[in-house]
Short mmCIF file of C-alpha atoms and ligand atoms in Angstrom, two decimals:
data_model
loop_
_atom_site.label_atom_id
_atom_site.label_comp_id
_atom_site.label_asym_id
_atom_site.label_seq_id
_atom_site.Cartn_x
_atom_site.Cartn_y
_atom_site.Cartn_z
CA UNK A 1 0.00 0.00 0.00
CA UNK A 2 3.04 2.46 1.37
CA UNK A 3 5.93 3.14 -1.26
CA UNK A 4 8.82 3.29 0.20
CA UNK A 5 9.44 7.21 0.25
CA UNK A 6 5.98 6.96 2.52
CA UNK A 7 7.59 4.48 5.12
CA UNK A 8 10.73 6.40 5.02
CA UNK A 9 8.56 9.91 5.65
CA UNK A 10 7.27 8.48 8.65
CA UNK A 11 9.98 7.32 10.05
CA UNK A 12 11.63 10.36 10.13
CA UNK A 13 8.92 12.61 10.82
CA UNK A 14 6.65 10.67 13.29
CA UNK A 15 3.53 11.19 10.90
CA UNK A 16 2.25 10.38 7.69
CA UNK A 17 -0.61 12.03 6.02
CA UNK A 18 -2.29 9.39 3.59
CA UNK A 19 -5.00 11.27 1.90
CA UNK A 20 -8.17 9.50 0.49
CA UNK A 21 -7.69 5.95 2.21
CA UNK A 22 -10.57 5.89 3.61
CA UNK A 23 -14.19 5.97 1.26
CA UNK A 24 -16.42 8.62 2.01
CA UNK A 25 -19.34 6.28 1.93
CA UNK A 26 -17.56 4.23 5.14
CA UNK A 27 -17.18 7.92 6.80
CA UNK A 28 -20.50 9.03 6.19
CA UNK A 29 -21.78 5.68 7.48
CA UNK A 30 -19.77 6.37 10.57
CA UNK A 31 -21.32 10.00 10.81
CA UNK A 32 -24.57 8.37 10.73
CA UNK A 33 -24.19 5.73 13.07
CA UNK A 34 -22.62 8.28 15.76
CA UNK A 35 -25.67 10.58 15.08
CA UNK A 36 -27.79 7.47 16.38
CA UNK A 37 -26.11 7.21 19.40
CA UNK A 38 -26.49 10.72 20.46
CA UNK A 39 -29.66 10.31 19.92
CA UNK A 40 -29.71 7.68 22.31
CA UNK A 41 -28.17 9.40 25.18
CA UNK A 42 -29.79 10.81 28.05
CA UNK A 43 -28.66 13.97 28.59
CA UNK A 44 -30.45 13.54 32.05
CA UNK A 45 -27.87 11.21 33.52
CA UNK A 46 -24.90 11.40 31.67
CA UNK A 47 -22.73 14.17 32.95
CA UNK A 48 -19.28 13.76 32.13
CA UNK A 49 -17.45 16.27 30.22
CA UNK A 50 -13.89 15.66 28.35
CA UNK A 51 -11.10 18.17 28.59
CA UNK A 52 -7.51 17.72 28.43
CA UNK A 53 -6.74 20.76 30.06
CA UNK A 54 -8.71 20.06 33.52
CA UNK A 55 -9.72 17.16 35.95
CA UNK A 56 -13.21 15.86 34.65
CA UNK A 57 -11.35 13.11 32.68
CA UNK A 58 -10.20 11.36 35.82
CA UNK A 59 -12.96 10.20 37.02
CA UNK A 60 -14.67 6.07 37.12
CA UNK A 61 -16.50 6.87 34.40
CA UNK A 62 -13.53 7.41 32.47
CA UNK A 63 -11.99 4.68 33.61
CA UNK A 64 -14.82 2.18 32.73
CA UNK A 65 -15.11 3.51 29.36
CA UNK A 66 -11.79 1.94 28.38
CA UNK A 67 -13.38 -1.22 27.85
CA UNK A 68 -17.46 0.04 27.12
CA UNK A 69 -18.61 2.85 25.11
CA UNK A 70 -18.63 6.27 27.31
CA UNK A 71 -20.16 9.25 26.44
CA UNK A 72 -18.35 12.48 27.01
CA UNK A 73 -19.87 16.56 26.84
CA UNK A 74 -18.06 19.71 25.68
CA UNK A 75 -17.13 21.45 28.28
CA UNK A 76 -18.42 24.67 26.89
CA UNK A 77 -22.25 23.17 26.27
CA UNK A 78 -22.49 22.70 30.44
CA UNK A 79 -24.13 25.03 32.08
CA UNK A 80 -23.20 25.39 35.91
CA UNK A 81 -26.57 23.65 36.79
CA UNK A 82 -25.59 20.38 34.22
CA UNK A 83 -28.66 21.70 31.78
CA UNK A 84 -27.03 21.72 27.97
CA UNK A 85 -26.87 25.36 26.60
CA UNK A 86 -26.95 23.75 22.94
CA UNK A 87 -28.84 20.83 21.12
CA UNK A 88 -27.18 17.75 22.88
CA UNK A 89 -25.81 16.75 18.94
CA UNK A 90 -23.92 19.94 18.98
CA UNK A 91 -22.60 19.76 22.72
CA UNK A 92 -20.93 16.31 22.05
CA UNK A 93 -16.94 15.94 22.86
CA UNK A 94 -16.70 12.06 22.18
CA UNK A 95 -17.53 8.50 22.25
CA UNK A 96 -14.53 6.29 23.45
CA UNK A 97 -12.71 3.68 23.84
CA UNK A 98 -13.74 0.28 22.73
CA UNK A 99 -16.41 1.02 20.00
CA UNK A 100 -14.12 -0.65 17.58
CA UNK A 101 -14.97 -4.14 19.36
CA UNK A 102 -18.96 -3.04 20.51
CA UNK A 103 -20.65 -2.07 17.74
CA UNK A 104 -20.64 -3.15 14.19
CA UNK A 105 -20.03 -0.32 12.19
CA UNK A 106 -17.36 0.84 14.06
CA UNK A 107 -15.97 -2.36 14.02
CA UNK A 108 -16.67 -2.36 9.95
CA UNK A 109 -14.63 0.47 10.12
CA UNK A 110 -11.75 -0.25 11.98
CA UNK A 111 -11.12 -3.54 10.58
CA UNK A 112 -12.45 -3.54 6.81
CA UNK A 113 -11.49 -0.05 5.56
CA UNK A 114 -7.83 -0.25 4.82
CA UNK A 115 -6.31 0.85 8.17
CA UNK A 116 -4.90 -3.30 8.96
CA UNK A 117 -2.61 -3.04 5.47
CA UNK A 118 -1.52 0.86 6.88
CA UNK A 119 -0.61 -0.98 9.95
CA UNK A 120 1.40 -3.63 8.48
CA UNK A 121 3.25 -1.13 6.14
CA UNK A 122 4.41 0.85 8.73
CA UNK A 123 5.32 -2.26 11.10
CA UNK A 124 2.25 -3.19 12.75
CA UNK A 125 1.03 -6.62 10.74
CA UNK A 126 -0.73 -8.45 13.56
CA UNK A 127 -1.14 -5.70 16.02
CA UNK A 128 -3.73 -5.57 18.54
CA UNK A 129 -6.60 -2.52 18.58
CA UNK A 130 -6.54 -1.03 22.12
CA UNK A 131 -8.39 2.54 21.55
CA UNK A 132 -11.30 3.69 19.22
CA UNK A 133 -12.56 7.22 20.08
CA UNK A 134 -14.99 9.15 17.85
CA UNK A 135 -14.70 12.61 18.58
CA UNK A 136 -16.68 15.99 17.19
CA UNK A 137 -14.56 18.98 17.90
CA UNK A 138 -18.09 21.26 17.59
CA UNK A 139 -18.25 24.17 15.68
CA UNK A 140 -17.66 27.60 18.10
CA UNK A 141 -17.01 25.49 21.25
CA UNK A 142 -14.75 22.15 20.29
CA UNK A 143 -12.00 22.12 22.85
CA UNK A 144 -8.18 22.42 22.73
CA UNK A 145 -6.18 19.32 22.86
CA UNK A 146 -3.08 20.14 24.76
CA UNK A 147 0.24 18.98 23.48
CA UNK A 148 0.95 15.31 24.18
CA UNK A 149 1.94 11.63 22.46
CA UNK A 150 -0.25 9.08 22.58
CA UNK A 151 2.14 6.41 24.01
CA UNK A 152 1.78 8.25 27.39
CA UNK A 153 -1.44 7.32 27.71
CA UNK A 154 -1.31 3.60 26.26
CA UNK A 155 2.50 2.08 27.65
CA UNK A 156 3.53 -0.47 26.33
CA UNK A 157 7.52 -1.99 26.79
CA UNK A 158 9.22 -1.82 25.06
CA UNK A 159 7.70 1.50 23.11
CA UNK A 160 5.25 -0.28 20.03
CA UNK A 161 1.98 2.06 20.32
CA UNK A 162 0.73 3.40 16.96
CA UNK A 163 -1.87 5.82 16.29
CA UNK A 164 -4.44 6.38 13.39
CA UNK A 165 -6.19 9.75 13.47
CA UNK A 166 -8.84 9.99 10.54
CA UNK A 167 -10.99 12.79 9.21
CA UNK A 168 -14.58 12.77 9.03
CA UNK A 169 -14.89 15.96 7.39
CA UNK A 170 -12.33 18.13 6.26
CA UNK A 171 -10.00 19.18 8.72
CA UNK A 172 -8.15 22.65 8.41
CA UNK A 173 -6.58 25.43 10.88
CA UNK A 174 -9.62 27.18 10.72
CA UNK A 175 -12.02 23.92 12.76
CA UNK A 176 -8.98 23.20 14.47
CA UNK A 177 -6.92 20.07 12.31
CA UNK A 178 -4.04 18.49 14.35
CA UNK A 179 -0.48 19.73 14.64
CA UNK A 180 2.42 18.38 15.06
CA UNK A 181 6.34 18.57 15.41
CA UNK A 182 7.97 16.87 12.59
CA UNK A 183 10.84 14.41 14.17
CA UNK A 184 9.40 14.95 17.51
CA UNK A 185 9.45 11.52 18.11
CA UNK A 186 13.01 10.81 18.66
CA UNK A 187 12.84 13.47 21.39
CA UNK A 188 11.65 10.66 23.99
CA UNK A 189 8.81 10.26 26.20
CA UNK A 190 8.37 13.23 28.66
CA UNK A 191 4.87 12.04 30.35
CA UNK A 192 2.81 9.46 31.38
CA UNK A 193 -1.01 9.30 32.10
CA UNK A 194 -1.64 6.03 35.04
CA UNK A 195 -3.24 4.48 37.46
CA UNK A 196 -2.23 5.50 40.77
CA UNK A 197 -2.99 2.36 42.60
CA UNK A 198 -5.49 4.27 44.56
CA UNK A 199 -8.44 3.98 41.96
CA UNK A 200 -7.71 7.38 40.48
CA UNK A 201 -5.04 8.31 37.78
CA UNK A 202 -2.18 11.02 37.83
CA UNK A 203 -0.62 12.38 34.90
CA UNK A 204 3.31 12.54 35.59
CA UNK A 205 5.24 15.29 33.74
CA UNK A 206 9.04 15.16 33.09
CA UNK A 207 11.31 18.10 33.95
CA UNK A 208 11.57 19.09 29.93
CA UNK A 209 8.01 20.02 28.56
CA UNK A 210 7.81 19.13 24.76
CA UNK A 211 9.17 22.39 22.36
CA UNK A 212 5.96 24.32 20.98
CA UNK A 213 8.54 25.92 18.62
CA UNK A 214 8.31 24.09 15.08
CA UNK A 215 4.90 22.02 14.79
CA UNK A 216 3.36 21.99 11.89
CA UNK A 217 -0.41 21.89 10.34
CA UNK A 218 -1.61 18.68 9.37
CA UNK A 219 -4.64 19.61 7.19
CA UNK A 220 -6.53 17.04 5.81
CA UNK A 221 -9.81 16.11 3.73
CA UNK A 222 -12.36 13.91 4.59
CA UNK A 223 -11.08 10.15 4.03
CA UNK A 224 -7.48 10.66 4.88
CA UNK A 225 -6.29 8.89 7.38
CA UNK A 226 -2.80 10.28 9.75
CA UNK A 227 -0.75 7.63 10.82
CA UNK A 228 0.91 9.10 14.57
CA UNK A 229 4.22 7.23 15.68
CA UNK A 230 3.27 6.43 19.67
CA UNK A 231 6.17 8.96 20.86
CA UNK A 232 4.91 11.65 18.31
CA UNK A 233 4.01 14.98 20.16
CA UNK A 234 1.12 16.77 18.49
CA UNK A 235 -2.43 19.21 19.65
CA UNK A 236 -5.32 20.65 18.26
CA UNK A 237 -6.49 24.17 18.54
CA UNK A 238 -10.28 25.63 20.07
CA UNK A 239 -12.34 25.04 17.30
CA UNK A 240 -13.91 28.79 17.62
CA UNK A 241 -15.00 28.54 13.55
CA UNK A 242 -18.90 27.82 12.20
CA UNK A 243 -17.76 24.30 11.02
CA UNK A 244 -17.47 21.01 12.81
CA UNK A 245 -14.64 18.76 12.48
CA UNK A 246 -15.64 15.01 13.26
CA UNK A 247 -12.90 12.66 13.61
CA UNK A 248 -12.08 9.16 14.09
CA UNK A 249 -9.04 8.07 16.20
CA UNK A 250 -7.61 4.51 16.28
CA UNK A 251 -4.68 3.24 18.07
CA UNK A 252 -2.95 -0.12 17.91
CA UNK A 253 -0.25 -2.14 19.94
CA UNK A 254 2.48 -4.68 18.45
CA UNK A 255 1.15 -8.03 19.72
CA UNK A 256 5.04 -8.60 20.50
CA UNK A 257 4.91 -5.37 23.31
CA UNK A 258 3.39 -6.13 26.44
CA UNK A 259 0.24 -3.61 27.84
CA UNK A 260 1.16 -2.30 31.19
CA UNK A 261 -1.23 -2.92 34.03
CA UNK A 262 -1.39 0.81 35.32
CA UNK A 263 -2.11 2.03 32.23
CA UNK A 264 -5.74 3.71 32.41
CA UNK A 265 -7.17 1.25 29.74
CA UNK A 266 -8.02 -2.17 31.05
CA UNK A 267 -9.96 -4.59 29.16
CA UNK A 268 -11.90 -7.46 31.33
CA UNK A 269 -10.96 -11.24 31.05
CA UNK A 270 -13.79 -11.55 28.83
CA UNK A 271 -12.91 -8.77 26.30
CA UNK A 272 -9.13 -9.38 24.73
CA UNK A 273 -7.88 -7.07 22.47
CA UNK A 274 -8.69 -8.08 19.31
CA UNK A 275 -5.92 -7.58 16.06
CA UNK A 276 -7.36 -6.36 12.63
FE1 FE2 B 1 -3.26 12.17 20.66
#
C-alpha cells in the first residue's frame, strides 16, 4: 500500500498524512451511526465532560469507558446547573474507547477499511486494537487538545503504540486540524497518564516540557487517514470557527509489546484485544 518514500517519511517525521484511504461512503456511514447514538443518550444522567486541560477526565467513568462505550460533553455546552446550553448533537466531545470491538459499524470500520494493510506497512502486521474514540470537535465550542503523544497514555515496553487519526470531514486550521512537530518523536517520552494504585489516575510530567517551537499543520480532507508514531508529540487548537470537524481516532499495539497494568485502559478477562 506504502511506497517506500511513505515508510521512510514516517519514520523520520513521526507522521504520515495518507490522503483518500478511507471511502467517504464508510465515513459518512460512521457519521450516521454516531448521530444514532447521540440520539440515544440521556442527557439527564450522563454528565461527564472531556477536557484535556482540567480534571473531569479522571474520574470512574472514564476509567470504565476503556473497555465500554462512554459518552463524554463539551465542556463549553455545560451550564453550571448540568442543563445543555446547545442541542445535545452539537454539545458532544466524544464516544470512546472500545467502540471498535462493541458495535458493528465501528468495528466495519476499523477492521475492513484499509487501516490493517496501513498498519502492516508501517510495522504493525498483527497488532492488537486497544483505543477507538470518535470525537466531534463542535463548531464555536470544540475544545483544545493540549500537546501530548499518545504512548503516554497507552504504555507499552518496550515502546510499540501506533496511532491512526482519521478525518470525518475536512480538517483545516480554521475547525482546528491536528499539529504536530515533525521528528518529535526521537525526542523521547516526557509524560505518562496512570493508574495511581489508589483507583484514580495522575498524569506525571518530566522536567523538559515538549518544544511548541516548530509544529506543523496537518490539514486534511475527509477520508485521509494520519498515521501518529506512539512517541509523536502533536495538539489541536479551540475550534472557535462555524464548522465542525468530526474525527475518528484509532490506536494499535504490536502483539510482541506487552500492555502495562497501570495504564488507564483495562480490558476485562472476557474482552481481549482483538488484532485487525
Ligand atoms: Fe493524541
Amino acid at each position: 500500500m506504502l511506497t517506500n518514500d511513505q515508510v521512510e517519511s514516517f519514520e523520520r517525521d513521526g507522521f504520515l498524512v495518507v490522503p483518500d484511504l478511507i471511502g467517504v461512503q464508510d465515513c459518512d456511514a460512521l457519521r450516521g451511526r454516531a448521530a444514532e447514538m447521540v440520539a440515544d443518550v440521556d442527557e439527564t444522567k450522563v454528565s461527564s465532560t472531556f477536557s484535556t486541560t482540567g480534571a473531569q477526565a479522571r474520574n470512574d467513568y472514564f476509567l470504565a469507558s476503556g473497555s465500554g462505550i462512554g459518552f463524554f460533553w463539551e465542556v463549553e455546552a455545560v451550564n453550571p446547573d448540568k442543563t445543555l446550553n446547545r442541542p445535545k448533537e452539537l454539545a458532544a466531545n466524544k464516544f470512546g474507547h472500545a467502540m471498535h470491538d462493541l458495535d458493528p459499524t465501528f468495528d466495519h470500520f476499523s477492521r475492513r477499511t484499509g487501516m490493517g494493510e496501513l498498519a502492516a506497512d508501517l510495522g504493525y502486521g498483527g497488532g492488537l486494537l486497544t483505543q477507538s474514540m470518535y470525537i466531534y470537535k463542535q463548531p464555536g465550542i470544540g475544545g483544545e487538545v493540549t500537546l501530548h503523544n499518545d504512548h503516554a497514555f497507552l504504555w507499552t515496553e518496550p515502546m510499540r503504540t501506533l496511532g491512526f487519526w482519521v478525518a470525518l470531514e475536512d480538517a483545516t486550521t480554521e475547525n482546528g486540524c491536528l499539529w504536530a512537530l515533525p521528528g518529535g518523536h526521537k525526542i523521547g517520552q516526557r509524560s505518562r497518564f496512570r493508574r495511581d494504585g489508589k483507583g484514580s489516575t495522575a498524569l506525571e510530567e518530566w522536567a523538559d516540557p515538549y518544544p511548541t517551537e516548530g509544529l506543523v499543520p496537518l490539514e486534511a480532507t475527509t477520508g485521509t487517514v494520519v498515521a501518529l508514531h506512539g512517541l509523536l508529540p502533536h495538539r489541536s487548537d479551540q475550534n472557535r470557527s462555524d464548522k465542525s470537524r468530526h474525527a475518528f481516532t484509532l490506536h494499535v499495539m504490536d502483539p510482541a509489546a506487552e500492555w502495562v497494568d497501570d495504564n488507564w485502559l483495562q480490558r476485562p478477562d472476557g474482552l481481549p484485544f482483538r488484532s485487525f
